[in-house]
Amino acid sequence: MEDWYHVCGIGQQTVPPRHSWRVAQNVEKIVALLEQNQIKATFFMLGSVAKAIPELAPMIVAKGHEIASHGYSHTLLTDMDKQQFLDELRRTEQVLIEQTGKRPVGYRAPQWSVSPETPWVDELLAESGYLYDSSRNPLPFVGDAAAPRYPYRIDTPCGSLWEVPPLVTKTSLVSLPTGGGWGFRLFPLGLISATIEAYMRDAAPAVLYLHPREIDPDGPRLQLPLFKRFLAYGMRTDATSRLANLLQRYCFMTLEEMVRQWQPAS
């Protein structure tokens, strides 16, 4: 739940004029597609987006979807200290509670930035009553290639929470980012489906993710260096058709529903 200009690691950003924002219209398209297929989803929402467009979170919740936290400012956690993270967490909670009447129970860090450099994250989330985090990507470079691919419990002095990684396709050389972002649009749909079914055979949930800009191929883009531009936007293709295909073929639920009822196979 971020707009086309929310890209990490490019220094101080100027918020573009309101008339160029695209997040609301793109989210409305996603919600309509979910409703068409009678599917509920989790929306990790930036507090700053909720604050700027106050009708957006209530609309999503009214349709039966989950609103979770994506932090407030889309700042990498590795660029924050413990207090700054807690301040962002609280600020986002306050906005979402005021708008929807419900406290978020899930969190996702911008750009998978939970790492050994941020050892305070899990304890603060558990202490704040969160049920799950979904910020560790089992991939090289953008995450931790050695991290588990399936959900697992993290114990802290303040309680425990689930860690829920996104889907990746394991190969003999490296895991592929098929569960979302540029990889979801680039790799063959058959490979993504085969990976989902492999997860299902292992009794594990396959977690897909999508940015609103990924169904908006004609939307504006920041002028970025070539590699950064590819990581942020990938190919200028529209994910709508393959998303619709998967929504028609598989059953989905919100992450809150999953963590409240799912147990790993023994």
JSON list of C-alpha atoms in Angstrom, two decimals, residues 11-107:
[
{"chain": "A", "resi": 11, "resn": "GLY", "atom": "CA", "xyz": [17.90, 9.87, -0.37]},
{"chain": "A", "resi": 12, "resn": "GLN", "atom": "CA", "xyz": [15.51, 12.68, 0.51]},
{"chain": "A", "resi": 13, "resn": "GLN", "atom": "CA", "xyz": [12.34, 12.55, -1.57]},
{"chain": "A", "resi": 14, "resn": "THR", "atom": "CA", "xyz": [9.94, 15.31, -2.48]},
{"chain": "A", "resi": 15, "resn": "VAL", "atom": "CA", "xyz": [6.33, 14.15, -2.48]},
{"chain": "A", "resi": 16, "resn": "PRO", "atom": "CA", "xyz": [4.91, 14.70, -5.98]},
{"chain": "A", "resi": 17, "resn": "PRO", "atom": "CA", "xyz": [1.78, 16.84, -6.50]},
{"chain": "A", "resi": 18, "resn": "ARG", "atom": "CA", "xyz": [-1.47, 15.26, -5.41]},
{"chain": "A", "resi": 19, "resn": "HIS", "atom": "CA", "xyz": [-2.81, 15.07, -8.96]},
{"chain": "A", "resi": 20, "resn": "SER", "atom": "CA", "xyz": [-0.06, 12.57, -9.86]},
{"chain": "A", "resi": 21, "resn": "TRP", "atom": "CA", "xyz": [-0.84, 10.12, -7.03]},
{"chain": "A", "resi": 22, "resn": "ARG", "atom": "CA", "xyz": [-2.10, 6.76, -8.28]},
{"chain": "A", "resi": 23, "resn": "VAL", "atom": "CA", "xyz": [-2.40, 4.58, -5.20]},
{"chain": "A", "resi": 24, "resn": "ALA", "atom": "CA", "xyz": [-6.14, 5.09, -4.57]},
{"chain": "A", "resi": 25, "resn": "GLN", "atom": "CA", "xyz": [-7.30, 4.27, -8.09]},
{"chain": "A", "resi": 26, "resn": "ASN", "atom": "CA", "xyz": [-4.99, 1.26, -8.29]},
{"chain": "A", "resi": 27, "resn": "VAL", "atom": "CA", "xyz": [-6.11, -0.10, -4.92]},
{"chain": "A", "resi": 28, "resn": "GLU", "atom": "CA", "xyz": [-9.73, 0.27, -6.02]},
{"chain": "A", "resi": 29, "resn": "LYS", "atom": "CA", "xyz": [-8.92, -1.92, -9.04]},
{"chain": "A", "resi": 30, "resn": "ILE", "atom": "CA", "xyz": [-7.30, -4.55, -6.83]},
{"chain": "A", "resi": 31, "resn": "VAL", "atom": "CA", "xyz": [-10.23, -4.53, -4.41]},
{"chain": "A", "resi": 32, "resn": "ALA", "atom": "CA", "xyz": [-12.67, -4.93, -7.31]},
{"chain": "A", "resi": 33, "resn": "LEU", "atom": "CA", "xyz": [-10.68, -7.89, -8.66]},
{"chain": "A", "resi": 34, "resn": "LEU", "atom": "CA", "xyz": [-10.64, -9.54, -5.23]},
{"chain": "A", "resi": 35, "resn": "GLU", "atom": "CA", "xyz": [-14.36, -8.95, -4.81]},
{"chain": "A", "resi": 36, "resn": "GLN", "atom": "CA", "xyz": [-15.05, -10.45, -8.22]},
{"chain": "A", "resi": 37, "resn": "ASN", "atom": "CA", "xyz": [-13.35, -13.64, -7.07]},
{"chain": "A", "resi": 38, "resn": "GLN", "atom": "CA", "xyz": [-14.78, -13.52, -3.51]},
{"chain": "A", "resi": 39, "resn": "ILE", "atom": "CA", "xyz": [-11.30, -13.41, -1.96]},
{"chain": "A", "resi": 40, "resn": "LYS", "atom": "CA", "xyz": [-10.03, -11.51, 1.07]},
{"chain": "A", "resi": 41, "resn": "ALA", "atom": "CA", "xyz": [-6.48, -10.19, 1.25]},
{"chain": "A", "resi": 42, "resn": "THR", "atom": "CA", "xyz": [-4.06, -8.38, 3.55]},
{"chain": "A", "resi": 43, "resn": "PHE", "atom": "CA", "xyz": [-3.10, -4.78, 2.73]},
{"chain": "A", "resi": 44, "resn": "PHE", "atom": "CA", "xyz": [0.16, -3.63, 4.33]},
{"chain": "A", "resi": 45, "resn": "MET", "atom": "CA", "xyz": [-0.51, 0.10, 4.48]},
{"chain": "A", "resi": 46, "resn": "LEU", "atom": "CA", "xyz": [1.86, 3.00, 4.94]},
{"chain": "A", "resi": 47, "resn": "GLY", "atom": "CA", "xyz": [0.65, 5.27, 7.72]},
{"chain": "A", "resi": 48, "resn": "SER", "atom": "CA", "xyz": [1.48, 8.30, 5.60]},
{"chain": "A", "resi": 49, "resn": "VAL", "atom": "CA", "xyz": [-0.75, 7.04, 2.78]},
{"chain": "A", "resi": 50, "resn": "ALA", "atom": "CA", "xyz": [-3.61, 6.35, 5.20]},
{"chain": "A", "resi": 51, "resn": "LYS", "atom": "CA", "xyz": [-3.22, 9.83, 6.70]},
{"chain": "A", "resi": 52, "resn": "ALA", "atom": "CA", "xyz": [-3.17, 11.54, 3.29]},
{"chain": "A", "resi": 53, "resn": "ILE", "atom": "CA", "xyz": [-6.12, 9.57, 1.86]},
{"chain": "A", "resi": 54, "resn": "PRO", "atom": "CA", "xyz": [-8.35, 8.91, 4.91]},
{"chain": "A", "resi": 55, "resn": "GLU", "atom": "CA", "xyz": [-11.12, 7.19, 2.97]},
{"chain": "A", "resi": 56, "resn": "LEU", "atom": "CA", "xyz": [-8.86, 4.41, 1.68]},
{"chain": "A", "resi": 57, "resn": "ALA", "atom": "CA", "xyz": [-8.36, 2.20, 4.77]},
{"chain": "A", "resi": 58, "resn": "PRO", "atom": "CA", "xyz": [-12.07, 2.29, 5.78]},
{"chain": "A", "resi": 59, "resn": "MET", "atom": "CA", "xyz": [-13.05, 1.25, 2.24]},
{"chain": "A", "resi": 60, "resn": "ILE", "atom": "CA", "xyz": [-10.69, -1.73, 2.35]},
{"chain": "A", "resi": 61, "resn": "VAL", "atom": "CA", "xyz": [-11.88, -2.87, 5.78]},
{"chain": "A", "resi": 62, "resn": "ALA", "atom": "CA", "xyz": [-15.55, -2.44, 4.77]},
{"chain": "A", "resi": 63, "resn": "LYS", "atom": "CA", "xyz": [-14.92, -5.00, 2.01]},
{"chain": "A", "resi": 64, "resn": "GLY", "atom": "CA", "xyz": [-13.71, -7.53, 4.60]},
{"chain": "A", "resi": 65, "resn": "HIS", "atom": "CA", "xyz": [-9.95, -7.27, 4.02]},
{"chain": "A", "resi": 66, "resn": "GLU", "atom": "CA", "xyz": [-7.18, -6.98, 6.62]},
{"chain": "A", "resi": 67, "resn": "ILE", "atom": "CA", "xyz": [-5.20, -3.77, 7.12]},
{"chain": "A", "resi": 68, "resn": "ALA", "atom": "CA", "xyz": [-1.68, -4.40, 8.42]},
{"chain": "A", "resi": 69, "resn": "SER", "atom": "CA", "xyz": [1.22, -2.00, 9.01]},
{"chain": "A", "resi": 70, "resn": "HIS", "atom": "CA", "xyz": [3.92, -1.07, 6.52]},
{"chain": "A", "resi": 71, "resn": "GLY", "atom": "CA", "xyz": [5.35, 1.57, 8.85]},
{"chain": "A", "resi": 72, "resn": "TYR", "atom": "CA", "xyz": [4.75, 5.27, 8.36]},
{"chain": "A", "resi": 73, "resn": "SER", "atom": "CA", "xyz": [7.36, 6.87, 6.10]},
{"chain": "A", "resi": 74, "resn": "HIS", "atom": "CA", "xyz": [8.69, 3.96, 4.00]},
{"chain": "A", "resi": 75, "resn": "THR", "atom": "CA", "xyz": [12.13, 4.36, 5.56]},
{"chain": "A", "resi": 76, "resn": "LEU", "atom": "CA", "xyz": [14.46, 1.36, 5.69]},
{"chain": "A", "resi": 77, "resn": "LEU", "atom": "CA", "xyz": [14.68, -0.06, 9.20]},
{"chain": "A", "resi": 78, "resn": "THR", "atom": "CA", "xyz": [18.45, -0.10, 8.86]},
{"chain": "A", "resi": 79, "resn": "ASP", "atom": "CA", "xyz": [18.26, 3.71, 8.64]},
{"chain": "A", "resi": 80, "resn": "MET", "atom": "CA", "xyz": [16.37, 3.92, 11.97]},
{"chain": "A", "resi": 81, "resn": "ASP", "atom": "CA", "xyz": [17.19, 3.30, 15.58]},
{"chain": "A", "resi": 82, "resn": "LYS", "atom": "CA", "xyz": [14.97, 1.46, 18.03]},
{"chain": "A", "resi": 83, "resn": "GLN", "atom": "CA", "xyz": [13.05, 4.55, 19.17]},
{"chain": "A", "resi": 84, "resn": "GLN", "atom": "CA", "xyz": [12.47, 5.81, 15.64]},
{"chain": "A", "resi": 85, "resn": "PHE", "atom": "CA", "xyz": [11.03, 2.43, 14.66]},
{"chain": "A", "resi": 86, "resn": "LEU", "atom": "CA", "xyz": [8.75, 2.40, 17.68]},
{"chain": "A", "resi": 87, "resn": "ASP", "atom": "CA", "xyz": [7.60, 5.96, 16.94]},
{"chain": "A", "resi": 88, "resn": "GLU", "atom": "CA", "xyz": [6.71, 4.98, 13.36]},
{"chain": "A", "resi": 89, "resn": "LEU", "atom": "CA", "xyz": [4.93, 1.86, 14.57]},
{"chain": "A", "resi": 90, "resn": "ARG", "atom": "CA", "xyz": [2.82, 3.83, 17.05]},
{"chain": "A", "resi": 91, "resn": "ARG", "atom": "CA", "xyz": [2.09, 6.63, 14.59]},
{"chain": "A", "resi": 92, "resn": "THR", "atom": "CA", "xyz": [0.80, 4.19, 11.99]},
{"chain": "A", "resi": 93, "resn": "GLU", "atom": "CA", "xyz": [-1.26, 2.31, 14.58]},
{"chain": "A", "resi": 94, "resn": "GLN", "atom": "CA", "xyz": [-2.90, 5.55, 15.72]},
{"chain": "A", "resi": 95, "resn": "VAL", "atom": "CA", "xyz": [-3.94, 6.50, 12.18]},
{"chain": "A", "resi": 96, "resn": "LEU", "atom": "CA", "xyz": [-5.30, 3.05, 11.35]},
{"chain": "A", "resi": 97, "resn": "ILE", "atom": "CA", "xyz": [-7.18, 2.70, 14.64]},
{"chain": "A", "resi": 98, "resn": "GLU", "atom": "CA", "xyz": [-8.78, 6.11, 14.19]},
{"chain": "A", "resi": 99, "resn": "GLN", "atom": "CA", "xyz": [-9.85, 5.25, 10.64]},
{"chain": "A", "resi": 100, "resn": "THR", "atom": "CA", "xyz": [-10.89, 1.60, 10.97]},
{"chain": "A", "resi": 101, "resn": "GLY", "atom": "CA", "xyz": [-11.43, 1.01, 14.69]},
{"chain": "A", "resi": 102, "resn": "LYS", "atom": "CA", "xyz": [-8.96, -1.88, 14.63]},
{"chain": "A", "resi": 103, "resn": "ARG", "atom": "CA", "xyz": [-5.30, -2.16, 15.63]},
{"chain": "A", "resi": 104, "resn": "PRO", "atom": "CA", "xyz": [-3.06, -3.86, 13.03]},
{"chain": "A", "resi": 105, "resn": "VAL", "atom": "CA", "xyz": [-1.69, -7.28, 14.04]},
{"chain": "A", "resi": 106, "resn": "GLY", "atom": "CA", "xyz": [0.78, -7.72, 11.17]},
{"chain": "A", "resi": 107, "resn": "TYR", "atom": "CA", "xyz": [3.83, -5.80, 10.00]}
]
